[in-house]
Coordinates of C-alpha atoms and ligand atoms in Angstrom, one line a residue:
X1 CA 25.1 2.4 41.2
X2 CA 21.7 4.3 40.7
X3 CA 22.4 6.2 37.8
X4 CA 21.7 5.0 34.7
X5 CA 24.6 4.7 32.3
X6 CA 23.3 5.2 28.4
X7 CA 25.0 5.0 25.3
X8 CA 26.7 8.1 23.7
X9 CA 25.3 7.1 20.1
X10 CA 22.0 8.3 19.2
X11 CA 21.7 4.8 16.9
X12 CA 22.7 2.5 19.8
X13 CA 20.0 4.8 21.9
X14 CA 17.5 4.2 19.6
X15 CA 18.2 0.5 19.0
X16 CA 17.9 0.2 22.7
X17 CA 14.0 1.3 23.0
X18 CA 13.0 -0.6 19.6
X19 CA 15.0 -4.1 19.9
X20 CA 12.4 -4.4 23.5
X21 CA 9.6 -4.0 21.4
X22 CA 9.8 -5.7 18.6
X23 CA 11.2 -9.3 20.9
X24 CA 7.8 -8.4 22.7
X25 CA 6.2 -8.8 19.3
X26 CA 7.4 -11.3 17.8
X27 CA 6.9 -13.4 21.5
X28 CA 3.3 -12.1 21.1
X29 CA 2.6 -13.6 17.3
X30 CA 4.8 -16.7 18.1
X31 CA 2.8 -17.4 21.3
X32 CA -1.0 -16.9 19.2
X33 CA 1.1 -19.1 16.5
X34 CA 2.2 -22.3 18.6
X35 CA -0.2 -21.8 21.5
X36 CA -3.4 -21.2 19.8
X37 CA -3.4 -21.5 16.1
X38 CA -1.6 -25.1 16.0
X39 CA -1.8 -26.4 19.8
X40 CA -5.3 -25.8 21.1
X41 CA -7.0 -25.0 17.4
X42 CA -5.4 -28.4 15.6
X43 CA -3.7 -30.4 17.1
X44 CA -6.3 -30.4 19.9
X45 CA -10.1 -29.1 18.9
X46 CA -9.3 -31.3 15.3
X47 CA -6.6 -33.7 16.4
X48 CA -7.7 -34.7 19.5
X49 CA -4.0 -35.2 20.4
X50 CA -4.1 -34.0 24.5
X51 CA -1.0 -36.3 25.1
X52 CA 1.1 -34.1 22.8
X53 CA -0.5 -31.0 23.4
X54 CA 0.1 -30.9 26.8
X55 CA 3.4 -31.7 26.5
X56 CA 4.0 -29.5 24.1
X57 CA 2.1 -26.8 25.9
X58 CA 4.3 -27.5 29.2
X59 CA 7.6 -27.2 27.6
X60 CA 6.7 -23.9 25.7
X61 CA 5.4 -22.2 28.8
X62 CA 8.3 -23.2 31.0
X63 CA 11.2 -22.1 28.5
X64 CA 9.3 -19.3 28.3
X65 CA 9.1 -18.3 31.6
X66 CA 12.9 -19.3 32.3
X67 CA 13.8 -16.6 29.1
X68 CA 11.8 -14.4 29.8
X69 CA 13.0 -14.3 33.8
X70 CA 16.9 -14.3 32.4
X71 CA 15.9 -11.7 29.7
X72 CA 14.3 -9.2 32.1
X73 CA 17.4 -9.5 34.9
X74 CA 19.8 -9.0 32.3
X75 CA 18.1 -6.2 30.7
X76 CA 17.8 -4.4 34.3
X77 CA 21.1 -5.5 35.4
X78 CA 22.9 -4.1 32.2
X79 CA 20.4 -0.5 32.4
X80 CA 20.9 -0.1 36.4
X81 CA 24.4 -1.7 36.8
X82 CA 26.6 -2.2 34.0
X83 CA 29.5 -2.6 35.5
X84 CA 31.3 0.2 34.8
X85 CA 34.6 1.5 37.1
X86 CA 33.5 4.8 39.5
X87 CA 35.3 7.8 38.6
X88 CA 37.1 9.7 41.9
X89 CA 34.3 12.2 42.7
X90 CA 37.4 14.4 43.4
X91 CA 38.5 14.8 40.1
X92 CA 35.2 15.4 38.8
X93 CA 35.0 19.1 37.4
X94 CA 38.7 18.5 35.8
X95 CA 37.6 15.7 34.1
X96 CA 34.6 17.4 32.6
X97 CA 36.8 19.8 31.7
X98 CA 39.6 17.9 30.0
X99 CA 36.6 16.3 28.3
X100 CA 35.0 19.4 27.0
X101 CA 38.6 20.4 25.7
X102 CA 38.7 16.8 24.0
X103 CA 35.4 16.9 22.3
X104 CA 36.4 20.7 20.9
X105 CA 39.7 19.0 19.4
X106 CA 37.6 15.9 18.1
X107 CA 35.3 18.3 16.2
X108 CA 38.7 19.8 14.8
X109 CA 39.5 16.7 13.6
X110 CA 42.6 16.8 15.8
X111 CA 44.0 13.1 15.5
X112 CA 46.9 14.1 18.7
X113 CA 43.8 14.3 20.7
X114 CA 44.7 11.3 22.7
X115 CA 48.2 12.7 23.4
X116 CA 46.8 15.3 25.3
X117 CA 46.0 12.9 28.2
X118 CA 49.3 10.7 29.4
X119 CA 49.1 8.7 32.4
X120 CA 49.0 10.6 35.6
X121 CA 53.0 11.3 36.9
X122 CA 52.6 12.0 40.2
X123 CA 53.8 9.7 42.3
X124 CA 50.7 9.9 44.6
X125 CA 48.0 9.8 42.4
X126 CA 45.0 9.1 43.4
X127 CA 43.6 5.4 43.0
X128 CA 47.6 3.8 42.5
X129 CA 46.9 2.6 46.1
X130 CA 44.1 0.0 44.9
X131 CA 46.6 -1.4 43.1
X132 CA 49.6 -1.6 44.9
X133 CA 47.6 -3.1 48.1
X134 CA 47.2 -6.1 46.2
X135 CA 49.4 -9.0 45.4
X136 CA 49.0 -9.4 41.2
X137 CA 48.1 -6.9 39.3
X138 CA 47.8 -5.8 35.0
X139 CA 50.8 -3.1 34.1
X140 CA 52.3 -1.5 31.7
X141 CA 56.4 -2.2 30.8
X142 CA 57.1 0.5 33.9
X143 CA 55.3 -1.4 36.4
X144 CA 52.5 1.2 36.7
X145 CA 48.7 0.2 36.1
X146 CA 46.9 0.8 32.7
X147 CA 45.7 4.2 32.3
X148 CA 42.5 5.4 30.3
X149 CA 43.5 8.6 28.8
X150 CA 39.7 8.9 28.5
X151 CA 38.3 8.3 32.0
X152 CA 41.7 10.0 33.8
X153 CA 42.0 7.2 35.5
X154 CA 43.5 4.2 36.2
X155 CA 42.4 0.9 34.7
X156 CA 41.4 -1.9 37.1
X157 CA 42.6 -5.4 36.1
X158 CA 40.5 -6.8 32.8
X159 CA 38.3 -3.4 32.3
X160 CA 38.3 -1.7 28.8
X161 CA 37.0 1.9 27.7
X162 CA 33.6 1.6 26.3
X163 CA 33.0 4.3 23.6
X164 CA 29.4 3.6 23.6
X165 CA 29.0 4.4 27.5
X166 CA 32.2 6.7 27.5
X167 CA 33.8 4.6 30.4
X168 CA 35.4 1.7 31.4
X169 CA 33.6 -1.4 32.0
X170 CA 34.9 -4.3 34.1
X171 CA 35.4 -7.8 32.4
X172 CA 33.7 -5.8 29.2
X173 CA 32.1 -8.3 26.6
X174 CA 30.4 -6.7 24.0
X175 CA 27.4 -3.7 23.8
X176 CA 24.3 -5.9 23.0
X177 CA 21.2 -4.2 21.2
X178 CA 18.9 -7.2 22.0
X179 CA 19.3 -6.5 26.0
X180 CA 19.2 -3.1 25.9
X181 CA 23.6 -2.4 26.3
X182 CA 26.6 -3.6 27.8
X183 CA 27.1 -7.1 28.7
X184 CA 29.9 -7.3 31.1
X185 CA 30.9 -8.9 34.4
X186 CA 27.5 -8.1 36.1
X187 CA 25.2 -9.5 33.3
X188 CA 27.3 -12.4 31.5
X189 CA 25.9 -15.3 33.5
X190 CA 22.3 -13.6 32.8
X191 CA 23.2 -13.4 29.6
X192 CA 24.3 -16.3 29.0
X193 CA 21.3 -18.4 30.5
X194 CA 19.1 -15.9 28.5
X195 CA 20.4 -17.0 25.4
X196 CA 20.2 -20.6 26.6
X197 CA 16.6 -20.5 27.3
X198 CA 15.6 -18.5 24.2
X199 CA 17.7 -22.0 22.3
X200 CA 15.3 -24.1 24.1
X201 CA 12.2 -22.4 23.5
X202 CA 13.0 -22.0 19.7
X203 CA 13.8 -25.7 20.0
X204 CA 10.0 -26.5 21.1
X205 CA 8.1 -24.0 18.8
X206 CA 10.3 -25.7 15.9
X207 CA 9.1 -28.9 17.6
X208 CA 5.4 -27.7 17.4
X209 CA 5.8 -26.1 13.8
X210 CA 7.3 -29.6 12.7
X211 CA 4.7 -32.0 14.0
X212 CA 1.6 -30.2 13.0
X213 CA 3.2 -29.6 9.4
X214 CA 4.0 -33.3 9.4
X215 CA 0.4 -34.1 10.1
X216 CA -0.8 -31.7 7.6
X217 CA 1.0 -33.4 5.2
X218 CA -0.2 -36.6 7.0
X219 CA -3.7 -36.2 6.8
X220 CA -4.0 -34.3 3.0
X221 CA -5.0 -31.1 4.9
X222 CA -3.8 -28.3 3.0
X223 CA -0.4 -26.2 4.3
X224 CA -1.1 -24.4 7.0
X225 CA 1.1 -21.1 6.7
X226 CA 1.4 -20.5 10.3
X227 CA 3.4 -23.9 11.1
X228 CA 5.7 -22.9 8.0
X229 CA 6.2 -19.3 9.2
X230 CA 6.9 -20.8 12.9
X231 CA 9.9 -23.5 11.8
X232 CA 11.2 -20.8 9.9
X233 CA 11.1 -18.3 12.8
X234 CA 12.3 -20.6 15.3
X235 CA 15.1 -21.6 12.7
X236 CA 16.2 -18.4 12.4
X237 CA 16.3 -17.5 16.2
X238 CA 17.2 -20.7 17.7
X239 CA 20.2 -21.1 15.5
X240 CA 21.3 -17.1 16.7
X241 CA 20.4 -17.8 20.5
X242 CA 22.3 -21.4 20.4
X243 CA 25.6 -20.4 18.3
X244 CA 25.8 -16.9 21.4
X245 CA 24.9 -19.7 23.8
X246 CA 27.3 -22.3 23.0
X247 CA 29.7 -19.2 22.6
X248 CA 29.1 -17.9 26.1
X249 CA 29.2 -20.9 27.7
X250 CA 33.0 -22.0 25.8
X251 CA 33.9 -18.5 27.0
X252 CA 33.2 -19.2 31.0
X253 CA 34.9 -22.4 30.8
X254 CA 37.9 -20.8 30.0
X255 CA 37.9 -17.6 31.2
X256 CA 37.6 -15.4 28.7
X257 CA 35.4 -12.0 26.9
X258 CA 34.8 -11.5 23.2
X259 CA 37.3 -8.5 24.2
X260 CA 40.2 -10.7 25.6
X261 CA 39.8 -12.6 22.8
X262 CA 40.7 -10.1 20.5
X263 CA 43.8 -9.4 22.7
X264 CA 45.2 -12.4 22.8
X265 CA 47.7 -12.7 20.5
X266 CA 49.1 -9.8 23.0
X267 CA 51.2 -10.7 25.9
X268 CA 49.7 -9.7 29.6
X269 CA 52.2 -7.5 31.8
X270 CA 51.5 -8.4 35.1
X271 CA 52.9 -6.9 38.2
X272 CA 53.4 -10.0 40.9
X273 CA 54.7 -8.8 44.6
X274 CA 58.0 -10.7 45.9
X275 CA 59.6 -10.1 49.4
X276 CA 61.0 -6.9 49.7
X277 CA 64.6 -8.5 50.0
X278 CA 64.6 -9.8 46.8
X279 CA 68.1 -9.2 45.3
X280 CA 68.3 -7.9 41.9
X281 CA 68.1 -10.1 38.8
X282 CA 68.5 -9.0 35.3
X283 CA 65.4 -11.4 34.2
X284 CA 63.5 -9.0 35.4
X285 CA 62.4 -5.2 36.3
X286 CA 61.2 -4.4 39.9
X287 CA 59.1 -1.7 40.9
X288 CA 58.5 -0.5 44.5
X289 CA 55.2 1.1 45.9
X290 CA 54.1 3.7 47.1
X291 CA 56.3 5.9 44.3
X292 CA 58.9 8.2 45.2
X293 CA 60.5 11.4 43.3
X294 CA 59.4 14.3 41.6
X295 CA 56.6 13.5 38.9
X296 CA 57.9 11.6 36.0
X297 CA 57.5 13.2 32.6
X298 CA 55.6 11.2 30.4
X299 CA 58.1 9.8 27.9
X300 CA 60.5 8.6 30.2
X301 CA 59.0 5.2 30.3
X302 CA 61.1 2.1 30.8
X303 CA 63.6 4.1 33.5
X304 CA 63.7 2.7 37.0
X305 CA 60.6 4.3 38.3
X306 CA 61.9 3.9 41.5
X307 CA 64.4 6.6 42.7
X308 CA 64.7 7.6 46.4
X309 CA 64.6 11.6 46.8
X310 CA 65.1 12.6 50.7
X311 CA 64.6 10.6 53.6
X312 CA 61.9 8.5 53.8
X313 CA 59.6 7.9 56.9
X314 CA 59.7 4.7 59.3
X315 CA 55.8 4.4 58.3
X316 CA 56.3 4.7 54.2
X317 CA 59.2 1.6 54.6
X318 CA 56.6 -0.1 56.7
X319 CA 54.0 0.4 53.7
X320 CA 57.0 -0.4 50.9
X321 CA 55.7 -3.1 48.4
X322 CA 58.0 -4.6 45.7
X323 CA 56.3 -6.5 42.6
X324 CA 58.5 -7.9 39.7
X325 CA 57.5 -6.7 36.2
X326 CA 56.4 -10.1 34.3
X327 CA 55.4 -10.8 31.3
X328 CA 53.1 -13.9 29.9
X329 CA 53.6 -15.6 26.7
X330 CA 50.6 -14.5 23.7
X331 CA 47.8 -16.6 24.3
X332 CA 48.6 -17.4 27.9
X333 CA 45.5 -16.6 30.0
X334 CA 46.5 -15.8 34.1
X335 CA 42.7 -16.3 35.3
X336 CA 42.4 -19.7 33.6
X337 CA 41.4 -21.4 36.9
X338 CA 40.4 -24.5 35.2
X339 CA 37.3 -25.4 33.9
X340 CA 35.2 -26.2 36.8
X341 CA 36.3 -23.1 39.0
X342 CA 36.5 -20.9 36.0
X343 CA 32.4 -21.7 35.2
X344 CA 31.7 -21.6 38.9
X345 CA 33.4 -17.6 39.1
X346 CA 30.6 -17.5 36.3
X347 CA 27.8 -18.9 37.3
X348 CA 27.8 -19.3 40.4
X349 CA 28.4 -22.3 43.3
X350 CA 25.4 -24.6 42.8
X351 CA 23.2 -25.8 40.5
X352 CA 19.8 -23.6 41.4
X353 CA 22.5 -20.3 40.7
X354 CA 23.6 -22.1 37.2
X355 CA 20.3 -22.3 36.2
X356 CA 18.3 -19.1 37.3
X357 CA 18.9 -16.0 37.3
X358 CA 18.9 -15.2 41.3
X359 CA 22.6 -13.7 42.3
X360 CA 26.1 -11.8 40.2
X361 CA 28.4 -13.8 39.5
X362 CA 31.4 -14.1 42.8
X363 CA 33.5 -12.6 40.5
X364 CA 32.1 -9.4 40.6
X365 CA 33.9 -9.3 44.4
X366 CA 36.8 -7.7 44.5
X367 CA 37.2 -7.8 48.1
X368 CA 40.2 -10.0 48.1
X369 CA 43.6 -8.8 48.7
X370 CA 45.3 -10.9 46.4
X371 CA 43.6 -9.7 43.3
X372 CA 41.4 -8.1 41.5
X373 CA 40.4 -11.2 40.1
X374 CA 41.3 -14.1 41.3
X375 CA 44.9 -15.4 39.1
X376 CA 45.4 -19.0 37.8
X377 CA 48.4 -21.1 38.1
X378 CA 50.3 -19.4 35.7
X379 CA 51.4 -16.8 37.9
X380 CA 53.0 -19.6 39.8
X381 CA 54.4 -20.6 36.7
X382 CA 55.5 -17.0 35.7
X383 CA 57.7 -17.3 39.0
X384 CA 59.1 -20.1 38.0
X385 CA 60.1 -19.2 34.6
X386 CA 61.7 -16.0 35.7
X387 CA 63.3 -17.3 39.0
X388 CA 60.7 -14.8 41.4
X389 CA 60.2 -16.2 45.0
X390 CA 57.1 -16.8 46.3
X391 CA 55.5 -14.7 49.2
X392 CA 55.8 -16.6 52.5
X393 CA 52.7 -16.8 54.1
X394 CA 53.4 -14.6 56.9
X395 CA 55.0 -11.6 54.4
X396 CA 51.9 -11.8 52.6
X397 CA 49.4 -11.0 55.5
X398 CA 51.6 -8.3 57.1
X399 CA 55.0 -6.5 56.8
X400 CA 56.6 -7.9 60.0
X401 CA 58.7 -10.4 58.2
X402 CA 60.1 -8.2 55.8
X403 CA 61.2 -6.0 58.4
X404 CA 63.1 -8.3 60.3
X405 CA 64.5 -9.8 57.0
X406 CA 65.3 -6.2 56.3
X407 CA 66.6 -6.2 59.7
X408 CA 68.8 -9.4 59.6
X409 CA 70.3 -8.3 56.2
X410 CA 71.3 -4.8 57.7
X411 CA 73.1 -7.0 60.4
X412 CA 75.0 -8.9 57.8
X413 CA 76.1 -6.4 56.2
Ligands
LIG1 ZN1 37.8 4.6 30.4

């Protein structure tokens, strides 16, 4: 993604060039503090303590380095690629358009504006395919994907709408002043280790501010006010860096975004292909892909999407996928992959990745046929609960089998 994607809010625009700023400050007068104030000017010209101070001097400088390296990729990663979902270049000039007409009803104060952009009902619409040509995907009731009424499109698995960037955002966190935006999918692990490494280096200068204080007080030397103003500092900061830390890392080890969290006391609809022979159940609602019939009127949710109108070609049976229409319990998660995988779809596969900032997490790929992201085993459980078969194997890399199951039922018959 080259372009840059900025906030829509003046503030958050504003908050954005300052926050850099003043954390460049404040790293400035914290480094003459510790460095050359109470390290070199103390505890070593006065103190004669080189032991300590090189320890001390080691630790502050590598914590440094390792926050400031975090700090600058996620600042970059959340300016140049936030993570947001492509719009259809197609349908570009109609969407400027519907949002010009939107803006024009928001300055009238017009609180329908939202119902003046259903989800799309033509059975063809663009992007449906991405979906369907997967195993597991997020729906609605009707089987059909999420739809931002605000992009015009529809919404991939785990993204949500950002109103400060005016689009959807994959695996969407929360819009961060301190790095400069979004932090999402691309920029969690970054974030994460960021706020890890700025713990750590609030942990020595508090070390620093401590020890020389202690020898102050020690020796009868009077207060110095720059090893007070440090333990406060580092107080301050390292208790706001650790508590996001320790927040960020609970959230990779099970799977979750400050904005899934707020969901889940909701249930997750989730679309979950079964052979096409699959015989009716009344556990559950099938849908079938690609859609036939004339566009649905929005309203008419809940009906049998699937109605056959004409005769359809050998190539779009071929194509046909069916998914059953499940729903998860509130609080069930379906990418809880466990701990270990869940933190390594994070962070990465080995140990170098977990600590620096070099690669996106793997679960920014979403190569894989199967899903956007990759499901947990409560989808397997999901099956089981509501009596869906599994996909063989063989049905699941091709349509052959479900021809000649097709095939072999038209014989029975
Ligand atoms: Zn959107």
């Amino acid at each position: 993604m080259s372009r840059r994607h900025h906030s829509s809010r003046a503030s958050t625009r504003w908050a954005v060039r300052i926050v850099p700023l003043f954390i460049l400050g404040v790293l400035a007068v914290a480094t003459y503090a510790v460095v050359d104030r109470l390290c070199v000017n103390y505890l070593y010209r006065k103190k004669h303590q080189a032991g300590v101070v090189t320890a001390f001097l080691v630790l502050y400088f590598l914590f440094f380095l390792l926050m400031m390296a975090a700090y600058l990729r996620t600042f970059f990663t959340v300016q140049l690629k936030p993570g947001v979902v492509p719009l259809a270049p197609e349908e570009q000039t109609e969407r400027e358009a519907a949002e010009k007409l939107r803006k024009r009803h928001k300055r009238n104060r017009d609180v329908e504006d939202r119902a003046l952009a259903p989800p799309d009902p033509n059975p063809d619409s663009p992007g449906l395919e991405a979906f369907y040509s997967k195993d597991v995907f997020v729906c609605e009731a009707d089987g059909r994907p999420k739809w931002c009424s605000e992009c015009q499109q529809w919404k991939p698995d785990r993204s949500h709408h950002s109103s400060d960037l005016g689009r959807c955002v994959r695996k969407m966190d929360h819009f961060c002043p301190w790095v400069g935006g979004m932090v999402s999918e691309t920029s969690f692990n970054f974030f994460t280790q960021f706020c890890f490494y700025c713990g750590l280096f609030c942990a020595v200068s508090l070390a620093v501010g401590a020890y020389s204080f202690q020898q102050h007080h020690k020796d009868g030397d009077p207060i110095d006010g720059w090893a007070l103003a440090i333990i406060v500092l580092s107080c301050i900061f390292g208790a706001f860096t650790t508590g996001m830390a320790l927040t960020s890392i609970r959230y990779i080890l099970i799977n979750t975004t400050n904005v899934d969290m707020l969901k889940r006391p909701q249930t997750t609809t989730l679309a979950v292909r079964i052979p096409l022979s699959t015989p009716p159940s009344d556990k559950y609602n099938v849908i079938v892909y690609p859609l036939r019939g004339p566009p649905r009127r929005p309203g008419s949710e809940g009906q049998q999407p699937h109605t056959h109108h004409g005769p359809m070609s050998s190539r779009d049976q071929q194509a046909e996928r069916k998914f059953a229409i499940l729903r998860t319990k509130p609080r069930e998660n379906p990418w809880d992959l466990g701990a270990m995988k869940n933190w390594k779809s994070v962070m990465g596969d080995n140990f170098l990745e977990w600590l620096l900032p070099i690669r996106h997490s793997p679960c920014c790929n979403h190569e894989s046929m199967e899903s956007d992201y990759r499901f947990g085993p409560l989808v397997s459980r999901l099956r089981k609960r509501y009596g869906v078969p599994e996909l063989s194997t063989s049905s699941r890399s091709g349509h052959g089998v479900e021809l000649q199951e097709r095939a072999s039922r038209r014989a029975s018959q």
